[in-house]
mmCIF file of C-alpha atoms in Angstrom:
data_model
loop_
_atom_site.group_PDB
_atom_site.id
_atom_site.type_symbol
_atom_site.label_atom_id
_atom_site.label_comp_id
_atom_site.label_asym_id
_atom_site.label_seq_id
_atom_site.Cartn_x
_atom_site.Cartn_y
_atom_site.Cartn_z
ATOM 1 C CA MET A 584 21.991 33.803 39.127
ATOM 2 C CA ALA A 585 25.149 35.564 38.107
ATOM 3 C CA ARG A 586 28.073 33.282 37.618
ATOM 4 C CA SER A 587 29.883 34.370 40.749
ATOM 5 C CA ALA A 588 29.541 37.051 43.368
ATOM 6 C CA PHE A 589 31.500 40.151 42.474
ATOM 7 C CA THR A 590 33.753 42.074 44.854
ATOM 8 C CA MET A 591 35.379 45.201 43.557
ATOM 9 C CA THR A 592 38.988 44.860 44.597
ATOM 10 C CA ALA A 593 42.199 45.028 42.547
ATOM 11 C CA ALA A 594 42.556 41.303 42.801
ATOM 12 C CA THR A 595 39.073 40.550 41.633
ATOM 13 C CA PHE A 596 39.440 41.581 38.127
ATOM 14 C CA ALA A 597 40.028 38.132 36.841
ATOM 15 C CA ALA A 598 37.514 36.632 34.430
ATOM 16 C CA THR A 599 36.257 34.285 31.641
ATOM 17 C CA ALA A 600 33.487 35.426 29.452
ATOM 18 C CA ALA A 601 30.468 33.465 30.394
ATOM 19 C CA LEU A 602 27.185 35.178 30.755
ATOM 20 C CA LEU A 603 24.160 33.988 32.609
ATOM 21 C CA LEU A 604 20.382 33.910 32.399
ATOM 22 C CA THR A 605 18.750 33.018 35.681
ATOM 23 C CA ALA A 606 15.483 31.489 36.615
ATOM 24 C CA CYS A 607 16.604 30.707 40.113
ATOM 25 C CA GLY A 608 17.315 34.114 41.659
ATOM 26 C CA GLY A 609 20.193 35.561 43.621
ATOM 27 C CA ASP A 610 23.970 35.520 43.068
ATOM 28 C CA SER A 611 26.078 32.460 43.593
ATOM 29 C CA ASP A 612 29.568 31.108 43.045
ATOM 30 C CA GLU A 613 28.185 28.476 40.727
ATOM 31 C CA ALA A 614 26.311 29.042 37.467
ATOM 32 C CA SER A 615 22.957 27.454 37.062
ATOM 33 C CA PRO A 616 21.524 26.307 33.759
ATOM 34 C CA ASP A 617 19.208 29.254 34.046
ATOM 35 C CA ASP A 618 22.172 31.552 33.419
ATOM 36 C CA ILE A 619 23.074 32.913 29.950
ATOM 37 C CA LYS A 620 26.059 34.580 27.743
ATOM 38 C CA GLY A 621 26.396 37.140 24.698
ATOM 39 C CA ALA A 622 27.133 38.617 20.153
ATOM 40 C CA GLU A 623 28.070 41.934 17.933
ATOM 41 C CA THR A 624 27.383 45.276 16.247
ATOM 42 C CA GLY A 625 28.470 48.813 15.847
ATOM 43 C CA SER A 626 25.994 51.385 17.106
ATOM 44 C CA SER A 627 23.030 49.095 16.455
ATOM 45 C CA SER A 628 22.301 45.437 17.390
ATOM 46 C CA VAL A 629 23.167 42.612 15.050
ATOM 47 C CA SER A 630 22.772 38.906 15.676
ATOM 48 C CA GLU A 631 25.262 36.413 14.257
ATOM 49 C CA SER A 632 24.747 32.793 13.425
ATOM 50 C CA ALA A 633 28.348 32.219 12.305
ATOM 51 C CA SER A 634 31.487 34.205 12.804
ATOM 52 C CA THR A 635 35.193 34.158 12.492
ATOM 53 C CA ALA A 636 36.735 36.950 14.560
ATOM 54 C CA PRO A 637 38.867 39.487 12.645
ATOM 55 C CA SER A 638 42.427 38.468 13.437
ATOM 56 C CA ALA A 639 44.713 40.904 15.199
ATOM 57 C CA SER A 640 47.327 38.181 14.987
ATOM 58 C CA PRO A 641 47.975 37.209 11.288
ATOM 59 C CA GLY A 642 48.526 33.501 10.722
ATOM 60 C CA VAL A 643 46.338 32.342 13.610
ATOM 61 C CA GLU A 644 43.442 30.220 12.441
ATOM 62 C CA ARG A 645 40.448 30.925 14.657
ATOM 63 C CA PRO A 646 37.560 28.500 14.949
ATOM 64 C CA VAL A 647 34.339 29.147 13.052
ATOM 65 C CA ILE A 648 31.503 29.370 15.574
ATOM 66 C CA GLU A 649 27.886 28.771 14.521
ATOM 67 C CA LEU A 650 24.758 29.623 16.401
ATOM 68 C CA PRO A 651 21.124 28.830 15.490
ATOM 69 C CA SER A 652 18.582 31.559 14.917
ATOM 70 C CA SER A 653 16.693 30.397 18.037
ATOM 71 C CA PHE A 654 19.328 32.089 20.210
ATOM 72 C CA GLN A 655 20.355 35.618 19.202
ATOM 73 C CA LEU A 656 23.497 36.989 20.813
ATOM 74 C CA THR A 657 23.758 40.713 20.105
ATOM 75 C CA PHE A 658 26.782 42.906 20.852
ATOM 76 C CA GLU A 659 25.829 46.539 21.020
ATOM 77 C CA ASP A 660 28.476 49.206 20.335
ATOM 78 C CA TRP A 661 31.116 46.521 20.537
ATOM 79 C CA LYS A 662 33.627 48.789 18.807
ATOM 80 C CA SER A 663 36.721 50.816 19.743
ATOM 81 C CA SER A 664 38.803 53.259 17.750
ATOM 82 C CA ASP A 665 41.881 51.782 19.483
ATOM 83 C CA THR A 666 43.076 48.693 17.557
ATOM 84 C CA LYS A 667 44.439 47.008 20.710
ATOM 85 C CA GLU A 668 41.161 47.417 22.541
ATOM 86 C CA GLN A 669 39.277 46.196 19.458
ATOM 87 C CA ALA A 670 41.417 43.013 19.466
ATOM 88 C CA VAL A 671 40.347 42.353 23.075
ATOM 89 C CA LEU A 672 36.662 42.961 22.150
ATOM 90 C CA ASN A 673 36.899 40.632 19.141
ATOM 91 C CA ASP A 674 38.291 37.665 21.062
ATOM 92 C CA ALA A 675 36.070 38.233 24.088
ATOM 93 C CA LYS A 676 33.029 38.206 21.805
ATOM 94 C CA GLU A 677 34.056 34.937 20.203
ATOM 95 C CA GLU A 678 34.591 33.289 23.587
ATOM 96 C CA LEU A 679 31.056 34.186 24.592
ATOM 97 C CA ARG A 680 29.701 32.870 21.355
ATOM 98 C CA ALA A 681 31.744 29.662 21.666
ATOM 99 C CA GLY A 682 30.328 29.049 25.183
ATOM 100 C CA TYR A 683 26.723 29.386 24.088
ATOM 101 C CA ALA A 684 27.331 27.334 20.976
ATOM 102 C CA ALA A 685 28.718 24.568 23.234
ATOM 103 C CA ILE A 686 25.616 24.696 25.437
ATOM 104 C CA ILE A 687 23.285 24.545 22.449
ATOM 105 C CA ALA A 688 25.311 21.706 20.831
ATOM 106 C CA ASN A 689 25.451 19.850 24.161
ATOM 107 C CA ALA A 690 29.283 19.875 23.873
ATOM 108 C CA PRO A 691 31.020 20.911 27.100
ATOM 109 C CA ASP A 692 34.386 19.807 25.660
ATOM 110 C CA SER A 693 34.139 22.274 22.804
ATOM 111 C CA GLU A 694 37.522 23.020 21.215
ATOM 112 C CA ALA A 695 36.384 26.535 20.308
ATOM 113 C CA VAL A 696 35.834 27.348 23.964
ATOM 114 C CA ALA A 697 39.282 25.945 24.815
ATOM 115 C CA PHE A 698 40.833 28.084 22.071
ATOM 116 C CA TYR A 699 39.597 31.307 23.740
ATOM 117 C CA ASP A 700 40.341 30.355 27.354
ATOM 118 C CA THR A 701 43.426 30.043 29.505
ATOM 119 C CA ASP A 702 43.769 26.720 31.375
ATOM 120 C CA SER A 703 42.143 28.171 34.507
ATOM 121 C CA GLY A 704 39.530 29.987 32.484
ATOM 122 C CA HIS A 705 38.629 26.784 30.625
ATOM 123 C CA THR A 706 38.032 24.917 33.859
ATOM 124 C CA GLN A 707 35.532 27.638 34.827
ATOM 125 C CA SER A 708 33.884 27.676 31.397
ATOM 126 C CA GLN A 709 33.413 23.909 31.377
ATOM 127 C CA LYS A 710 31.809 24.014 34.817
ATOM 128 C CA TRP A 711 29.430 26.715 33.590
ATOM 129 C CA ILE A 712 28.558 24.862 30.350
ATOM 130 C CA LYS A 713 27.951 21.602 32.208
ATOM 131 C CA SER A 714 25.556 23.402 34.550
ATOM 132 C CA TYR A 715 23.289 23.463 31.487
ATOM 133 C CA THR A 716 24.218 20.210 29.729
ATOM 134 C CA ASP A 717 24.106 18.080 32.870
ATOM 135 C CA LYS A 718 20.490 19.187 33.317
ATOM 136 C CA ASN A 719 19.674 18.627 29.657
ATOM 137 C CA VAL A 720 18.696 22.233 28.938
ATOM 138 C CA THR A 721 19.635 24.595 26.137
ATOM 139 C CA VAL A 722 19.218 28.348 25.611
ATOM 140 C CA ILE A 723 16.798 30.275 23.449
ATOM 141 C CA GLY A 724 15.690 33.864 22.908
ATOM 142 C CA ARG A 725 17.791 37.041 22.692
ATOM 143 C CA LEU A 726 20.610 38.206 24.904
ATOM 144 C CA PRO A 727 22.062 41.720 24.335
ATOM 145 C CA VAL A 728 25.647 42.398 25.505
ATOM 146 C CA PHE A 729 26.380 46.102 25.800
ATOM 147 C CA ASP A 730 28.359 48.992 27.289
ATOM 148 C CA PRO A 731 31.839 47.415 26.943
ATOM 149 C CA LYS A 732 34.808 49.101 28.591
ATOM 150 C CA VAL A 733 38.332 47.790 27.986
ATOM 151 C CA THR A 734 41.362 48.584 30.179
ATOM 152 C CA LEU A 735 44.778 47.461 28.974
ATOM 153 C CA LEU A 736 47.384 46.883 31.669
ATOM 154 C CA ASP A 737 50.957 48.162 31.388
ATOM 155 C CA ASP A 738 52.389 44.715 30.879
ATOM 156 C CA GLY A 739 50.714 44.582 27.436
ATOM 157 C CA SER A 740 49.508 41.019 27.897
ATOM 158 C CA THR A 741 46.634 41.569 30.375
ATOM 159 C CA ALA A 742 43.363 43.355 29.924
ATOM 160 C CA SER A 743 40.092 43.824 31.809
ATOM 161 C CA LEU A 744 36.708 44.064 30.106
ATOM 162 C CA GLY A 745 33.546 45.213 31.762
ATOM 163 C CA TYR A 746 30.135 44.920 30.109
ATOM 164 C CA CYS A 747 26.477 44.409 30.809
ATOM 165 C CA THR A 748 23.824 41.930 29.685
ATOM 166 C CA ASN A 749 20.027 42.079 29.727
ATOM 167 C CA GLU A 750 18.424 38.696 30.329
ATOM 168 C CA SER A 751 14.804 39.759 29.945
ATOM 169 C CA GLY A 752 14.486 38.105 26.496
ATOM 170 C CA ALA A 753 16.619 34.995 27.152
ATOM 171 C CA TYR A 754 15.303 31.647 28.341
ATOM 172 C CA THR A 755 16.324 28.056 29.082
ATOM 173 C CA LYS A 756 14.561 25.154 27.378
ATOM 174 C CA HIS A 757 14.544 21.537 28.470
ATOM 175 C CA ARG A 758 15.624 19.338 25.560
ATOM 176 C CA LYS A 759 13.260 16.494 26.429
ATOM 177 C CA THR A 760 10.193 18.136 27.858
ATOM 178 C CA GLY A 761 10.322 21.439 25.959
ATOM 179 C CA LYS A 762 9.707 23.367 29.193
ATOM 180 C CA VAL A 763 10.823 27.012 28.797
ATOM 181 C CA GLU A 764 11.851 29.106 31.850
ATOM 182 C CA GLY A 765 13.086 32.620 32.341
ATOM 183 C CA ASN A 766 13.995 34.902 35.251
ATOM 184 C CA PRO A 767 11.432 35.588 38.033
ATOM 185 C CA LYS A 768 9.525 38.799 37.334
ATOM 186 C CA ASP A 769 10.938 40.521 40.413
ATOM 187 C CA MET A 770 14.567 39.876 39.424
ATOM 188 C CA ASP A 771 16.655 42.628 37.833
ATOM 189 C CA PRO A 772 17.413 41.370 34.303
ATOM 190 C CA GLU A 773 20.648 43.295 33.935
ATOM 191 C CA VAL A 774 23.971 41.811 35.031
ATOM 192 C CA TYR A 775 27.387 43.466 35.107
ATOM 193 C CA TYR A 776 30.461 41.373 34.226
ATOM 194 C CA LEU A 777 34.126 42.052 34.754
ATOM 195 C CA VAL A 778 36.457 39.788 32.762
ATOM 196 C CA THR A 779 40.249 39.445 32.835
ATOM 197 C CA LEU A 780 41.915 38.385 29.613
ATOM 198 C CA ARG A 781 45.491 37.326 28.946
ATOM 199 C CA LYS A 782 47.247 37.440 25.611
ATOM 200 C CA SER A 783 48.593 34.093 24.472
ATOM 201 C CA SER A 784 51.894 33.495 22.703
ATOM 202 C CA GLN A 785 49.879 33.362 19.469
ATOM 203 C CA GLY A 786 48.414 36.778 20.119
ATOM 204 C CA VAL A 787 44.905 35.558 21.051
ATOM 205 C CA TRP A 788 43.202 37.298 24.001
ATOM 206 C CA GLN A 789 42.040 34.452 26.205
ATOM 207 C CA ASN A 790 39.624 34.609 29.121
ATOM 208 C CA ALA A 791 41.098 33.833 32.507
ATOM 209 C CA SER A 792 38.086 34.145 34.864
ATOM 210 C CA VAL A 793 34.820 36.087 35.434
ATOM 211 C CA ARG A 794 33.033 38.032 38.184
ATOM 212 C CA SER A 795 29.537 39.383 38.037
ATOM 213 C CA GLU A 796 26.920 41.367 39.918
ATOM 214 C CA ARG A 797 23.234 41.612 39.119
ATOM 215 C CA GLY A 798 21.651 45.047 38.932
ATOM 216 C CA GLU A 799 24.877 47.018 38.755
ATOM 217 C CA CYS A 800 24.629 48.184 35.127
ATOM 218 C CA ALA A 801 22.785 51.442 35.787
ATOM 219 C CA LYS A 802 25.259 52.590 38.437
#
């Protein structure tokens, strides 16, 4: 299920980057361990096992995030000619990668996730990560993240980011039994996300919250 039901109002554009793969069906205000997140490229798809985001804020040491080859996060056309928009994309990408790395490492208290979240966003991210780790499942397969659209607010410290994911190639795997599950065949694999990010005093774009809606990507 998508991480939370999405209502398109001015107030709803708050968000943390946390994508979802679902084997349970339907939208909900709580993520299930059958929900997944997203990685990077230019015009083509590229998976990344380790990454340090290009810094738009010199002097800030960003965490190095590593992912195994068993889970490929791919960011498609995750580029902008606007340097401010690109800074938002860079940090949003790393937050997604950090969240999935935390799930795979069974580490809901990941410092990398905290680095890319506001306090409220981190509470939401931990709840999402624990929805996997508490059920002893990890994620495998491939999750494309695509069609990003950044909007910078006039205050200069708030941005919204909309993007889509396709969960058709992503799965959950039980750590003990090895059981692999994916979405039901009749479920739309594409999910639209709307994220709100806030710029920290260090110049890092941090996720504040997330809203999502399944099947909205083609509209």
